[in-house]
C-alpha cells in the first residue's frame, strides 16, 4: 500500500544519508556543506516518493477502468448481496440482505422489505408492509442521484484514488482501491473498493463516514448475461389491487 511505499522510500533515504556520512567521514565538511547534501538527498527521496505515488494512482485508474469496461460489456447483471451498517459510538450494528437485477439503466432492487423498480422513465417503490406504492420520475442527468446501476461505476468521477493492498478471500485474490471524495461537502471520509483480480468484478465496497458510520456491501453472487422475462422491468398495477398509490410526478 501507500504507507509501505512511503516507509520504503524513507528507509532508502536514510541509507543514502548514512552512506554519504560514511563516504565523507575522512573529509572535513562545513555545516553548510552537510546541510546542502542533506537537502539534496531529501529532495531526491521526495521526488522518488512522488513518482511512486503517481505510479500507484495510474495502476488504480487502470484497474477501475477495467471494472467499468467489464460492467458495460454485460447485457444483464444479477447480484445477491449483504449490507452491514455499524457505528461504535451510536452502538449501531445492523445486517441486511438484498438482490438487484440490472439491464442498462433499468433495475429491480429488493432490499429491506421493499422493492424498487425503474423502467427507464419512472421509479416505482413498492412497500408491502404499508401496502403503498410511490411513483416518481428520475432525472438521468442528475449525477448526485445514487442508483443501483451507478453503484458499479460511481468511481469514474469525483474521487482521488490509490491502490490499498490486496488479500485472499475465500480463495479469491482481492485488490483494494482507496477512494477519497474530492468534495469537502461529501459526508464520506473514504471508500475502500474490493475488486476480484481475476474477473475484475466488484467484490465489496466499504464506506467510512466522517462521523464514524461504516457501511459494507459484500457481493455474495454475481451473475451476468442471464435471460430475463420480457416484463422484468414493467410495473403491473393489477398485481397490487389494494395498495395506495402515491404519484409524485
Short mmCIF file of N, CA, C and O in Angstrom, two decimals, residues 35-36 44 56 71 77 80 102 104 143 149 189 207 217 220 223 226 232:
data_model
loop_
_atom_site.label_atom_id
_atom_site.label_comp_id
_atom_site.label_asym_id
_atom_site.label_seq_id
_atom_site.Cartn_x
_atom_site.Cartn_y
_atom_site.Cartn_z
N UNK A 35 24.49 20.42 5.29
CA UNK A 35 23.09 20.80 5.14
C UNK A 35 22.68 20.72 3.67
O UNK A 35 21.57 20.28 3.35
N UNK A 36 23.58 21.13 2.78
CA UNK A 36 23.29 21.09 1.34
C UNK A 36 23.12 19.65 0.87
O UNK A 36 22.21 19.33 0.10
N UNK A 44 15.60 14.31 -3.36
CA UNK A 44 15.59 13.10 -4.20
C UNK A 44 14.59 12.09 -3.68
O UNK A 44 13.84 11.48 -4.45
N UNK A 56 1.24 4.39 -8.52
CA UNK A 56 0.15 3.66 -7.87
C UNK A 56 -1.20 4.21 -8.32
O UNK A 56 -2.14 3.45 -8.55
N UNK A 71 -18.25 -4.05 -16.62
CA UNK A 71 -19.66 -3.83 -16.29
C UNK A 71 -20.46 -3.48 -17.55
O UNK A 71 -21.56 -4.00 -17.78
N UNK A 77 -27.11 -8.11 -15.38
CA UNK A 77 -26.35 -8.43 -14.16
C UNK A 77 -27.34 -8.75 -13.04
O UNK A 77 -28.32 -8.01 -12.83
N UNK A 80 -26.64 -10.85 -5.71
CA UNK A 80 -27.12 -11.07 -4.34
C UNK A 80 -26.07 -10.48 -3.42
O UNK A 80 -24.87 -10.74 -3.58
N UNK A 102 -30.14 -5.95 -13.06
CA UNK A 102 -29.79 -4.77 -13.85
C UNK A 102 -29.75 -5.09 -15.34
O UNK A 102 -29.28 -6.15 -15.75
N UNK A 104 -28.91 -2.37 -18.57
CA UNK A 104 -28.77 -0.98 -18.99
C UNK A 104 -29.00 -0.07 -17.80
O UNK A 104 -28.41 -0.26 -16.74
N UNK A 143 -26.34 13.80 -11.49
CA UNK A 143 -25.19 12.98 -11.11
C UNK A 143 -25.15 12.68 -9.62
O UNK A 143 -24.39 11.82 -9.17
N UNK A 149 -27.60 0.95 -10.73
CA UNK A 149 -26.74 0.84 -11.91
C UNK A 149 -25.51 1.74 -11.81
O UNK A 149 -24.46 1.42 -12.34
N UNK A 189 -15.71 9.88 4.48
CA UNK A 189 -14.28 10.14 4.65
C UNK A 189 -13.48 9.42 3.57
O UNK A 189 -12.55 9.99 2.97
N UNK A 207 -17.76 1.95 2.93
CA UNK A 207 -17.80 3.41 3.06
C UNK A 207 -17.61 3.79 4.52
O UNK A 207 -18.28 3.26 5.40
N UNK A 217 -20.94 -3.29 1.78
CA UNK A 217 -21.74 -4.06 0.85
C UNK A 217 -20.85 -5.16 0.28
O UNK A 217 -19.84 -4.87 -0.35
N UNK A 220 -22.39 -11.53 -2.66
CA UNK A 220 -22.41 -12.98 -2.42
C UNK A 220 -22.43 -13.77 -3.73
O UNK A 220 -21.86 -14.85 -3.82
N UNK A 223 -23.98 -12.76 -11.16
CA UNK A 223 -24.30 -13.48 -12.39
C UNK A 223 -24.49 -12.49 -13.53
O UNK A 223 -25.04 -11.41 -13.33
N UNK A 226 -27.66 -13.19 -18.09
CA UNK A 226 -28.74 -14.15 -17.87
C UNK A 226 -30.00 -13.69 -18.61
O UNK A 226 -30.30 -12.49 -18.68
N UNK A 232 -39.77 -7.96 -16.94
CA UNK A 232 -38.93 -7.86 -15.74
C UNK A 232 -38.95 -6.43 -15.17
O UNK A 232 -38.98 -6.25 -13.96
#
